[in-house]
PDB file of C-alpha atoms in Angstrom:
ATOM      1  CA  MET A 267     -38.252   2.646  -8.624  1.00  0.00           C
ATOM      2  CA  SER A 268     -35.334   5.054  -8.662  1.00  0.00           C
ATOM      3  CA  VAL A 269     -32.362   3.510 -10.421  1.00  0.00           C
ATOM      4  CA  CYS A 270     -28.759   4.556 -10.091  1.00  0.00           C
ATOM      5  CA  CYS A 271     -26.371   3.716 -12.912  1.00  0.00           C
ATOM      6  CA  ALA A 272     -22.602   3.526 -12.635  1.00  0.00           C
ATOM      7  CA  TRP A 273     -20.014   3.892 -15.341  1.00  0.00           C
ATOM      8  CA  ARG A 274     -16.254   3.954 -15.676  1.00  0.00           C
ATOM      9  CA  VAL A 275     -14.961   7.421 -16.343  1.00  0.00           C
ATOM     10  CA  CYS A 276     -12.206   6.195 -18.659  1.00  0.00           C
ATOM     11  CA  GLY A 277     -13.026   3.666 -21.371  1.00  0.00           C
ATOM     12  CA  SER A 278     -16.285   2.214 -22.613  1.00  0.00           C
ATOM     13  CA  SER A 279     -19.483   2.865 -20.726  1.00  0.00           C
ATOM     14  CA  CYS A 280     -20.895   0.395 -18.281  1.00  0.00           C
ATOM     15  CA  ALA A 281     -24.531  -0.499 -17.671  1.00  0.00           C
ATOM     16  CA  THR A 282     -24.033  -1.543 -14.073  1.00  0.00           C
ATOM     17  CA  ARG A 283     -27.121  -0.704 -12.071  1.00  0.00           C
ATOM     18  CA  CYS A 284     -27.016   0.188  -8.425  1.00  0.00           C
ATOM     19  CA  PRO A 285     -29.947  -0.756  -6.248  1.00  0.00           C
ATOM     20  CA  ARG A 286     -32.017   1.644  -4.292  1.00  0.00           C
ATOM     21  CA  ARG A 287     -33.556   0.780  -0.991  1.00  0.00           C
ATOM     22  CA  HIS A 288     -34.273  -2.954  -0.636  1.00  0.00           C
ATOM     23  CA  ARG A 289     -34.139  -3.486  -4.418  1.00  0.00           C
ATOM     24  CA  TYR A 290     -31.466  -5.356  -6.320  1.00  0.00           C
ATOM     25  CA  GLU A 291     -30.787  -4.906 -10.019  1.00  0.00           C
ATOM     26  CA  PRO A 292     -28.329  -7.362 -11.635  1.00  0.00           C
ATOM     27  CA  GLU A 293     -25.428  -5.797 -13.465  1.00  0.00           C
ATOM     28  CA  ALA A 294     -25.648  -5.965 -17.231  1.00  0.00           C
ATOM     29  CA  SER A 295     -22.011  -5.462 -18.148  1.00  0.00           C
ATOM     30  CA  LEU A 296     -18.845  -4.830 -16.194  1.00  0.00           C
ATOM     31  CA  LYS A 297     -15.793  -4.589 -18.415  1.00  0.00           C
ATOM     32  CA  ARG A 298     -12.522  -3.694 -16.747  1.00  0.00           C
ATOM     33  CA  THR A 299     -11.040  -0.373 -17.862  1.00  0.00           C
ATOM     34  CA  ARG A 300      -8.280   1.274 -15.865  1.00  0.00           C
ATOM     35  CA  CYS A 301      -7.537   4.970 -16.169  1.00  0.00           C
ATOM     36  CA  ALA A 302      -3.967   5.288 -17.417  1.00  0.00           C
ATOM     37  CA  ALA A 303      -2.107   6.858 -20.309  1.00  0.00           C
ATOM     38  CA  GLU A 304      -3.641   5.513 -23.537  1.00  0.00           C
ATOM     39  CA  GLY A 305      -5.913   3.334 -21.377  1.00  0.00           C
ATOM     40  CA  ARG A 306      -3.266   0.617 -20.946  1.00  0.00           C
ATOM     41  CA  HIS A 307      -1.357  -0.581 -17.924  1.00  0.00           C
ATOM     42  CA  GLY A 308       2.339   0.183 -17.920  1.00  0.00           C
ATOM     43  CA  THR A 309       2.339   2.719 -20.780  1.00  0.00           C
ATOM     44  CA  ILE A 310       3.627   5.547 -18.589  1.00  0.00           C
ATOM     45  CA  PRO A 311       7.447   5.628 -18.379  1.00  0.00           C
ATOM     46  CA  GLY A 312       8.774   4.691 -14.969  1.00  0.00           C
ATOM     47  CA  LEU A 313       5.680   2.810 -13.773  1.00  0.00           C
ATOM     48  CA  PRO A 314       6.412  -0.813 -12.845  1.00  0.00           C
ATOM     49  CA  GLU A 315       4.456  -3.689 -14.283  1.00  0.00           C
ATOM     50  CA  ALA A 316       2.237  -5.428 -11.762  1.00  0.00           C
ATOM     51  CA  GLY A 317       0.466  -8.746 -11.748  1.00  0.00           C
ATOM     52  CA  PRO A 318      -3.269  -9.233 -11.277  1.00  0.00           C
ATOM     53  CA  ALA A 319      -4.612  -7.508  -8.187  1.00  0.00           C
ATOM     54  CA  VAL A 320      -4.820  -9.660  -5.085  1.00  0.00           C
ATOM     55  CA  ILE A 321      -6.195  -6.991  -2.753  1.00  0.00           C
ATOM     56  CA  SER A 322      -8.635  -4.311  -3.877  1.00  0.00           C
ATOM     57  CA  VAL A 323      -9.197  -1.209  -1.758  1.00  0.00           C
ATOM     58  CA  VAL A 324     -12.763   0.038  -2.300  1.00  0.00           C
ATOM     59  CA  VAL A 325     -13.521   3.636  -1.335  1.00  0.00           C
ATOM     60  CA  PRO A 326     -16.997   5.216  -1.728  1.00  0.00           C
ATOM     61  CA  VAL A 327     -16.754   9.024  -1.951  1.00  0.00           C
ATOM     62  CA  HIS A 328     -19.236  11.879  -2.054  1.00  0.00           C
ATOM     63  CA  ASN A 329     -18.058  15.503  -2.056  1.00  0.00           C
ATOM     64  CA  GLU A 330     -14.611  14.596  -0.722  1.00  0.00           C
ATOM     65  CA  SER A 331     -12.493  16.542  -3.219  1.00  0.00           C
ATOM     66  CA  PRO A 332      -9.819  17.782  -0.757  1.00  0.00           C
ATOM     67  CA  ASN A 333      -9.534  14.392   0.946  1.00  0.00           C
ATOM     68  CA  VAL A 334      -9.021  12.299  -2.189  1.00  0.00           C
ATOM     69  CA  PRO A 335      -5.382  13.169  -3.126  1.00  0.00           C
ATOM     70  CA  PRO A 336      -3.864  12.456   0.313  1.00  0.00           C
ATOM     71  CA  LEU A 337      -5.959   9.287   0.651  1.00  0.00           C
ATOM     72  CA  VAL A 338      -4.762   7.956  -2.715  1.00  0.00           C
ATOM     73  CA  ALA A 339      -1.164   8.715  -1.724  1.00  0.00           C
ATOM     74  CA  GLU A 340      -1.608   6.934   1.618  1.00  0.00           C
ATOM     75  CA  ILE A 341      -3.047   3.822  -0.025  1.00  0.00           C
ATOM     76  CA  GLU A 342      -0.014   3.585  -2.282  1.00  0.00           C
ATOM     77  CA  ALA A 343       2.383   4.221   0.608  1.00  0.00           C
ATOM     78  CA  ALA A 344       0.706   1.520   2.712  1.00  0.00           C
ATOM     79  CA  LEU A 345       0.452  -1.244   0.106  1.00  0.00           C
ATOM     80  CA  ALA A 346       3.345  -0.734  -2.312  1.00  0.00           C
ATOM     81  CA  PRO A 347       5.947  -1.977   0.225  1.00  0.00           C
ATOM     82  CA  CYS A 348       3.791  -5.073   0.921  1.00  0.00           C
ATOM     83  CA  VAL A 349       3.437  -6.394  -2.638  1.00  0.00           C
ATOM     84  CA  ASP A 350       5.836  -9.298  -2.038  1.00  0.00           C
ATOM     85  CA  GLU A 351       3.893 -10.318   1.077  1.00  0.00           C
ATOM     86  CA  LEU A 352       0.270  -9.483   0.250  1.00  0.00           C
ATOM     87  CA  GLY A 353       0.337  -9.421  -3.553  1.00  0.00           C
ATOM     88  CA  ALA A 354      -0.475  -6.750  -6.113  1.00  0.00           C
ATOM     89  CA  TYR A 355      -3.031  -4.141  -5.146  1.00  0.00           C
ATOM     90  CA  GLU A 356      -5.527  -1.794  -6.731  1.00  0.00           C
ATOM     91  CA  ALA A 357      -7.866   0.932  -5.516  1.00  0.00           C
ATOM     92  CA  VAL A 358     -11.424   1.369  -6.747  1.00  0.00           C
ATOM     93  CA  PHE A 359     -12.949   4.757  -5.931  1.00  0.00           C
ATOM     94  CA  VAL A 360     -16.685   5.154  -6.478  1.00  0.00           C
ATOM     95  CA  ASP A 361     -17.954   8.705  -6.836  1.00  0.00           C
ATOM     96  CA  ASP A 362     -21.559   8.804  -5.633  1.00  0.00           C
ATOM     97  CA  ARG A 363     -22.666  11.735  -7.800  1.00  0.00           C
ATOM     98  CA  SER A 364     -20.636  14.417  -6.031  1.00  0.00           C
ATOM     99  CA  SER A 365     -21.647  18.036  -6.547  1.00  0.00           C
ATOM    100  CA  ASP A 366     -18.050  19.257  -6.149  1.00  0.00           C
ATOM    101  CA  ASP A 367     -15.020  18.350  -8.296  1.00  0.00           C
ATOM    102  CA  THR A 368     -14.308  14.998  -6.610  1.00  0.00           C
ATOM    103  CA  LEU A 369     -14.756  13.108  -9.871  1.00  0.00           C
ATOM    104  CA  ALA A 370     -12.444  15.423 -11.815  1.00  0.00           C
ATOM    105  CA  VAL A 371      -9.772  15.115  -9.126  1.00  0.00           C
ATOM    106  CA  LEU A 372     -10.017  11.325  -9.248  1.00  0.00           C
ATOM    107  CA  GLN A 373      -9.755  11.302 -13.033  1.00  0.00           C
ATOM    108  CA  ASP A 374      -6.631  13.426 -12.873  1.00  0.00           C
ATOM    109  CA  LEU A 375      -5.034  11.157 -10.260  1.00  0.00           C
ATOM    110  CA  ALA A 376      -5.898   8.023 -12.236  1.00  0.00           C
ATOM    111  CA  ARG A 377      -4.050   9.193 -15.344  1.00  0.00           C
ATOM    112  CA  THR A 378      -0.693   8.427 -13.759  1.00  0.00           C
ATOM    113  CA  ARG A 379      -1.742   5.524 -11.538  1.00  0.00           C
ATOM    114  CA  PRO A 380      -2.623   2.337 -13.432  1.00  0.00           C
ATOM    115  CA  TRP A 381      -3.645   0.698 -10.158  1.00  0.00           C
ATOM    116  CA  LEU A 382      -6.447   3.245  -9.657  1.00  0.00           C
ATOM    117  CA  THR A 383      -9.912   2.639 -11.107  1.00  0.00           C
ATOM    118  CA  VAL A 384     -12.640   5.275 -10.909  1.00  0.00           C
ATOM    119  CA  MET A 385     -16.343   4.451 -11.032  1.00  0.00           C
ATOM    120  CA  ALA A 386     -19.065   7.111 -11.126  1.00  0.00           C
ATOM    121  CA  HIS A 387     -22.753   6.934 -10.263  1.00  0.00           C
ATOM    122  CA  ARG A 388     -25.163   8.835 -12.501  1.00  0.00           C
ATOM    123  CA  ASN A 389     -27.381   9.436  -9.460  1.00  0.00           C
ATOM    124  CA  ASN A 390     -26.685   9.718  -5.758  1.00  0.00           C
ATOM    125  CA  CYS A 391     -27.358   6.242  -4.347  1.00  0.00           C
ATOM    126  CA  GLY A 392     -25.744   6.194  -0.916  1.00  0.00           C
ATOM    127  CA  GLN A 393     -22.755   4.529   0.685  1.00  0.00           C
ATOM    128  CA  SER A 394     -23.952   0.925   0.517  1.00  0.00           C
ATOM    129  CA  ALA A 395     -24.745   1.177  -3.192  1.00  0.00           C
ATOM    130  CA  ALA A 396     -21.338   2.749  -3.841  1.00  0.00           C
ATOM    131  CA  LEU A 397     -19.701  -0.042  -1.879  1.00  0.00           C
ATOM    132  CA  LEU A 398     -21.517  -2.634  -3.984  1.00  0.00           C
ATOM    133  CA  THR A 399     -20.450  -0.910  -7.201  1.00  0.00           C
ATOM    134  CA  GLY A 400     -16.834  -0.895  -6.040  1.00  0.00           C
ATOM    135  CA  VAL A 401     -16.781  -4.536  -4.960  1.00  0.00           C
ATOM    136  CA  ARG A 402     -18.363  -5.594  -8.244  1.00  0.00           C
ATOM    137  CA  ALA A 403     -15.725  -3.652 -10.170  1.00  0.00           C
ATOM    138  CA  ALA A 404     -12.830  -4.980  -8.078  1.00  0.00           C
ATOM    139  CA  LYS A 405     -10.481  -7.564  -9.571  1.00  0.00           C
ATOM    140  CA  GLY A 406      -8.874  -8.722  -6.348  1.00  0.00           C
ATOM    141  CA  PRO A 407     -10.351 -11.677  -4.430  1.00  0.00           C
ATOM    142  CA  LEU A 408      -9.650  -9.825  -1.161  1.00  0.00           C
ATOM    143  CA  ILE A 409     -11.410  -6.537  -0.440  1.00  0.00           C
ATOM    144  CA  ALA A 410     -10.421  -3.780   1.973  1.00  0.00           C
ATOM    145  CA  THR A 411     -12.848  -0.903   2.455  1.00  0.00           C
ATOM    146  CA  LEU A 412     -12.165   2.636   3.623  1.00  0.00           C
ATOM    147  CA  ASP A 413     -14.305   5.701   4.223  1.00  0.00           C
ATOM    148  CA  GLY A 414     -13.468   8.547   1.870  1.00  0.00           C
ATOM    149  CA  ASP A 415     -13.180  11.239   4.545  1.00  0.00           C
ATOM    150  CA  GLY A 416      -9.598  10.441   5.527  1.00  0.00           C
ATOM    151  CA  GLN A 417     -10.455   9.391   9.085  1.00  0.00           C
ATOM    152  CA  ASN A 418      -9.448   5.769   8.409  1.00  0.00           C
ATOM    153  CA  ALA A 419      -5.715   5.147   8.042  1.00  0.00           C
ATOM    154  CA  PRO A 420      -4.743   3.030   4.995  1.00  0.00           C
ATOM    155  CA  ALA A 421      -1.608   2.059   6.938  1.00  0.00           C
ATOM    156  CA  ASP A 422      -3.843  -0.291   8.975  1.00  0.00           C
ATOM    157  CA  ILE A 423      -4.861  -2.352   5.924  1.00  0.00           C
ATOM    158  CA  PRO A 424      -1.837  -4.726   5.866  1.00  0.00           C
ATOM    159  CA  ALA A 425      -2.395  -5.803   9.492  1.00  0.00           C
ATOM    160  CA  LEU A 426      -6.076  -6.544   8.847  1.00  0.00           C
ATOM    161  CA  ALA A 427      -5.233  -8.425   5.653  1.00  0.00           C
ATOM    162  CA  ARG A 428      -2.681 -10.554   7.489  1.00  0.00           C
ATOM    163  CA  ARG A 429      -5.202 -11.387  10.203  1.00  0.00           C
ATOM    164  CA  TRP A 430      -7.797 -12.287   7.576  1.00  0.00           C
ATOM    165  CA  ARG A 431      -5.364 -14.751   6.003  1.00  0.00           C
ATOM    166  CA  GLU A 432      -4.601 -16.300   9.383  1.00  0.00           C
ATOM    167  CA  LEU A 433      -8.274 -16.863  10.199  1.00  0.00           C
ATOM    168  CA  GLN A 434      -9.173 -17.970   6.692  1.00  0.00           C
ATOM    169  CA  GLY A 435      -6.428 -20.570   6.800  1.00  0.00           C
ATOM    170  CA  SER A 436      -7.554 -21.953  10.164  1.00  0.00           C
ATOM    171  CA  GLY A 437     -11.116 -22.923   9.292  1.00  0.00           C
ATOM    172  CA  THR A 438     -13.954 -22.771   6.820  1.00  0.00           C
ATOM    173  CA  GLY A 439     -16.685 -20.262   6.106  1.00  0.00           C
ATOM    174  CA  PRO A 440     -16.634 -16.511   5.490  1.00  0.00           C
ATOM    175  CA  VAL A 441     -14.262 -14.313   7.502  1.00  0.00           C
ATOM    176  CA  LEU A 442     -14.694 -10.609   8.209  1.00  0.00           C
ATOM    177  CA  ILE A 443     -12.013  -8.527   9.904  1.00  0.00           C
ATOM    178  CA  ALA A 444     -13.528  -5.281  11.168  1.00  0.00           C
ATOM    179  CA  GLY A 445     -11.683  -2.188  12.280  1.00  0.00           C
ATOM    180  CA  TRP A 446     -12.365  -1.015  15.825  1.00  0.00           C
ATOM    181  CA  ARG A 447     -11.994   2.709  16.487  1.00  0.00           C
ATOM    182  CA  ASN A 448     -11.278   2.271  20.176  1.00  0.00           C
ATOM    183  CA  LYS A 449      -9.858   5.810  20.358  1.00  0.00           C
ATOM    184  CA  ARG A 450     -12.370   7.751  18.298  1.00  0.00           C
ATOM    185  CA  GLN A 451     -11.610  11.309  17.259  1.00  0.00           C
ATOM    186  CA  ASP A 452     -15.197  12.575  17.144  1.00  0.00           C
ATOM    187  CA  THR A 453     -17.420  14.907  19.115  1.00  0.00           C
ATOM    188  CA  ALA A 454     -18.682  13.759  22.503  1.00  0.00           C
ATOM    189  CA  LEU A 455     -22.250  13.537  21.167  1.00  0.00           C
ATOM    190  CA  ARG A 456     -21.247  11.373  18.216  1.00  0.00           C
ATOM    191  CA  LYS A 457     -19.155   9.071  20.405  1.00  0.00           C
ATOM    192  CA  LEU A 458     -22.017   8.692  22.891  1.00  0.00           C
ATOM    193  CA  SER A 459     -24.630   7.995  20.211  1.00  0.00           C
ATOM    194  CA  SER A 460     -22.328   5.493  18.524  1.00  0.00           C
ATOM    195  CA  ARG A 461     -21.644   3.708  21.802  1.00  0.00           C
ATOM    196  CA  ILE A 462     -25.361   3.382  22.511  1.00  0.00           C
ATOM    197  CA  ALA A 463     -26.150   2.252  18.962  1.00  0.00           C
ATOM    198  CA  ASN A 464     -23.372  -0.340  18.958  1.00  0.00           C
ATOM    199  CA  GLY A 465     -24.521  -1.647  22.329  1.00  0.00           C
ATOM    200  CA  VAL A 466     -28.142  -2.023  21.223  1.00  0.00           C
ATOM    201  CA  ARG A 467     -27.169  -3.580  17.904  1.00  0.00           C
ATOM    202  CA  SER A 468     -24.734  -6.025  19.484  1.00  0.00           C
ATOM    203  CA  SER A 469     -27.283  -7.039  22.111  1.00  0.00           C
ATOM    204  CA  LEU A 470     -30.065  -7.676  19.593  1.00  0.00           C
ATOM    205  CA  LEU A 471     -28.024  -9.150  16.745  1.00  0.00           C
ATOM    206  CA  GLY A 472     -25.240 -10.881  18.660  1.00  0.00           C
ATOM    207  CA  ASP A 473     -22.706  -9.667  16.112  1.00  0.00           C
ATOM    208  CA  ALA A 474     -19.835  -9.660  18.652  1.00  0.00           C
ATOM    209  CA  THR A 475     -18.498  -6.456  17.104  1.00  0.00           C
ATOM    210  CA  PRO A 476     -17.882  -3.324  19.197  1.00  0.00           C
ATOM    211  CA  ASP A 477     -17.745  -0.931  16.228  1.00  0.00           C
ATOM    212  CA  THR A 478     -19.813  -1.975  13.209  1.00  0.00           C
ATOM    213  CA  GLY A 479     -19.723   1.567  11.826  1.00  0.00           C
ATOM    214  CA  CYS A 480     -15.978   1.595  11.163  1.00  0.00           C
ATOM    215  CA  GLY A 481     -15.398   1.902   7.424  1.00  0.00           C
ATOM    216  CA  LEU A 482     -12.185  -0.139   7.521  1.00  0.00           C
ATOM    217  CA  LYS A 483     -12.976  -3.810   6.911  1.00  0.00           C
ATOM    218  CA  VAL A 484     -11.342  -6.736   5.112  1.00  0.00           C
ATOM    219  CA  PHE A 485     -13.252  -9.651   3.579  1.00  0.00           C
ATOM    220  CA  ALA A 486     -13.428 -11.869   0.513  1.00  0.00           C
ATOM    221  CA  ARG A 487     -15.119 -10.392  -2.542  1.00  0.00           C
ATOM    222  CA  ASP A 488     -17.236 -13.492  -3.175  1.00  0.00           C
ATOM    223  CA  ASP A 489     -18.416 -13.626   0.450  1.00  0.00           C
ATOM    224  CA  PHE A 490     -19.658 -10.034   0.292  1.00  0.00           C
ATOM    225  CA  LEU A 491     -21.485 -10.552  -2.992  1.00  0.00           C
ATOM    226  CA  ALA A 492     -23.263 -13.580  -1.497  1.00  0.00           C
ATOM    227  CA  LEU A 493     -24.829 -11.480   1.296  1.00  0.00           C
ATOM    228  CA  PRO A 494     -28.457 -10.321   1.087  1.00  0.00           C
ATOM    229  CA  TRP A 495     -28.372  -6.753  -0.171  1.00  0.00           C
ATOM    230  CA  PHE A 496     -30.314  -3.742   1.104  1.00  0.00           C
ATOM    231  CA  ASP A 497     -29.594  -0.068   1.537  1.00  0.00           C
ATOM    232  CA  HIS A 498     -27.349   0.602   4.572  1.00  0.00           C
ATOM    233  CA  VAL A 499     -26.076  -2.998   4.502  1.00  0.00           C
ATOM    234  CA  HIS A 500     -22.589  -1.668   5.296  1.00  0.00           C
ATOM    235  CA  ARG A 501     -23.717  -1.041   8.895  1.00  0.00           C
ATOM    236  CA  PHE A 502     -24.691  -4.676   9.459  1.00  0.00           C
ATOM    237  CA  MET A 503     -21.952  -6.668   7.763  1.00  0.00           C
ATOM    238  CA  PRO A 504     -20.697  -8.473  10.915  1.00  0.00           C
ATOM    239  CA  ALA A 505     -24.194  -9.765  11.706  1.00  0.00           C
ATOM    240  CA  LEU A 506     -24.733 -10.844   8.103  1.00  0.00           C
ATOM    241  CA  PHE A 507     -21.385 -12.646   7.939  1.00  0.00           C
ATOM    242  CA  ARG A 508     -22.233 -14.519  11.133  1.00  0.00           C
ATOM    243  CA  ARG A 509     -25.692 -15.289   9.762  1.00  0.00           C
ATOM    244  CA  ALA A 510     -23.934 -16.985   6.830  1.00  0.00           C
ATOM    245  CA  GLY A 511     -21.960 -19.186   9.212  1.00  0.00           C
ATOM    246  CA  GLY A 512     -18.892 -16.981   9.131  1.00  0.00           C
ATOM    247  CA  ARG A 513     -16.510 -15.582  11.708  1.00  0.00           C
ATOM    248  CA  THR A 514     -15.791 -11.980  12.620  1.00  0.00           C
ATOM    249  CA  GLU A 515     -12.956 -10.396  14.521  1.00  0.00           C
ATOM    250  CA  SER A 516     -12.356  -6.776  15.498  1.00  0.00           C
ATOM    251  CA  VAL A 517      -8.884  -5.250  15.333  1.00  0.00           C
ATOM    252  CA  PRO A 518      -8.050  -1.841  16.880  1.00  0.00           C
ATOM    253  CA  VAL A 519      -7.277   0.727  14.190  1.00  0.00           C
ATOM    254  CA  THR A 520      -6.299   4.370  13.987  1.00  0.00           C
ATOM    255  CA  HIS A 521      -9.064   6.951  13.843  1.00  0.00           C
ATOM    256  CA  ARG A 522      -8.284  10.528  12.874  1.00  0.00           C
ATOM    257  CA  HIS A 523     -10.020  13.881  13.026  1.00  0.00           C
ATOM    258  CA  ARG A 524     -11.769  14.960   9.867  1.00  0.00           C
ATOM    259  CA  THR A 525      -9.596  17.843   8.710  1.00  0.00           C
ATOM    260  CA  MET A 526     -11.327  18.709   5.427  1.00  0.00           C
ATOM    261  CA  GLY A 527     -14.841  18.522   4.060  1.00  0.00           C
ATOM    262  CA  LYS A 528     -18.119  17.984   5.869  1.00  0.00           C
ATOM    263  CA  SER A 529     -19.610  14.851   7.403  1.00  0.00           C
ATOM    264  CA  HIS A 530     -22.617  13.405   5.573  1.00  0.00           C
ATOM    265  CA  TYR A 531     -24.034  11.672   8.646  1.00  0.00           C
ATOM    266  CA  GLY A 532     -25.629  13.082  11.749  1.00  0.00           C
ATOM    267  CA  VAL A 533     -27.140  11.554  14.863  1.00  0.00           C
ATOM    268  CA  HIS A 534     -30.733  11.912  13.672  1.00  0.00           C
ATOM    269  CA  ASN A 535     -30.375  10.758  10.068  1.00  0.00           C
ATOM    270  CA  ARG A 536     -28.681   7.567  11.291  1.00  0.00           C
ATOM    271  CA  LEU A 537     -31.025   6.850  14.201  1.00  0.00           C
ATOM    272  CA  TRP A 538     -34.404   6.278  12.542  1.00  0.00           C
ATOM    273  CA  VAL A 539     -33.129   4.529   9.438  1.00  0.00           C
ATOM    274  CA  GLY A 540     -30.897   2.391  11.634  1.00  0.00           C
ATOM    275  CA  LEU A 541     -33.847   1.224  13.739  1.00  0.00           C
ATOM    276  CA  VAL A 542     -35.809   0.128  10.674  1.00  0.00           C
ATOM    277  CA  ASP A 543     -32.819  -1.715   9.221  1.00  0.00           C
ATOM    278  CA  LEU A 544     -32.082  -3.314  12.587  1.00  0.00           C
ATOM    279  CA  CYS A 545     -35.556  -4.865  12.586  1.00  0.00           C
ATOM    280  CA  GLY A 546     -34.971  -6.109   9.052  1.00  0.00           C
ATOM    281  CA  VAL A 547     -31.688  -7.804   9.940  1.00  0.00           C
ATOM    282  CA  MET A 548     -33.297  -9.438  12.986  1.00  0.00           C
ATOM    283  CA  TRP A 549     -35.968 -10.805  10.643  1.00  0.00           C
ATOM    284  CA  LEU A 550     -33.260 -12.208   8.347  1.00  0.00           C
ATOM    285  CA  GLN A 551     -31.446 -13.817  11.267  1.00  0.00           C
ATOM    286  CA  ARG A 552     -34.548 -15.621  12.503  1.00  0.00           C
ATOM    287  CA  ARG A 553     -35.023 -17.178   9.082  1.00  0.00           C
ATOM    288  CA  ALA A 554     -31.425 -18.161   8.483  1.00  0.00           C
ATOM    289  CA  LYS A 555     -30.534 -21.820   8.120  1.00  0.00           C
ATOM    290  CA  VAL A 556     -26.860 -22.606   7.658  1.00  0.00           C
ATOM    291  CA  PRO A 557     -26.543 -26.213   6.446  1.00  0.00           C
ATOM    292  CA  VAL A 558     -23.714 -28.378   7.711  1.00  0.00           C
ATOM    293  CA  ALA A 559     -23.093 -31.076   5.111  1.00  0.00           C
ATOM    294  CA  GLU A 560     -20.553 -33.800   4.502  1.00  0.00           C
ATOM    295  CA  ARG A 561     -19.785 -35.754   1.364  1.00  0.00           C
ATOM    296  CA  VAL A 562     -20.870 -39.368   1.783  1.00  0.00           C
ATOM    297  CA  SER A 563     -20.082 -40.593  -1.720  1.00  0.00           C
ATOM    298  CA  GLY A 564     -18.776 -39.459  -5.087  1.00  0.00           C
TER     299      GLY A 564
END
């Protein structure tokens, strides 16, 4: 079995293991270490003290060096004005063994941003494994995810977080708010293939989600960690949340052209793997039993 290890780039090492395809390795240790001057929060003059994170923005990245600085700046611009409403925030970037200087850029940015945590994989493990590493490392009970290519707009996070709170307060069970790129800025071929894939997936899985591939999602940390894990799980989160008795809702979000870097996904490398995983999720759905229980005494 190929094993991918993750560690924090500032502070003591971490023995967190990332799973490879359809394997799950429990984490051995996950101490919190933020990258800041002297390794402590608030030691840089002029930086405000903040309480414990309430919302954690998790961003998997692989060879996204030019996209990282503007994305970090946008996250801060989107969430800093909302601290009184949404609570303190943090960002957890997970470098999936980039071959460019993405990790070095992140380290440099983290030195002056105590709300930024950087995780690094020792091996390339893929987007789902990086997402798992980031959610595990997150301190906030509420998670927002973004793709690292800059096509998702961090400015949409507050609206999704507000909607999550509304739904969570109106019922029980897991809640997933998924971004919906209803005005996609992609090539005609990619838009067509995505439309077909989403249609097939929705028909077979009944996930009631028009755009499962959008990287912008909001959900509770504990709900995500309770899902069955497999490689490419990020493509099937709505179906898995509904399998667990949860609710999903799609909210239109901004989608932008990729202006820097190169896409890591193509039509063919998503098609065949997606078909195999689709069959696996259908198998999980058929065997799901969601108990409805009530307390009768005690």
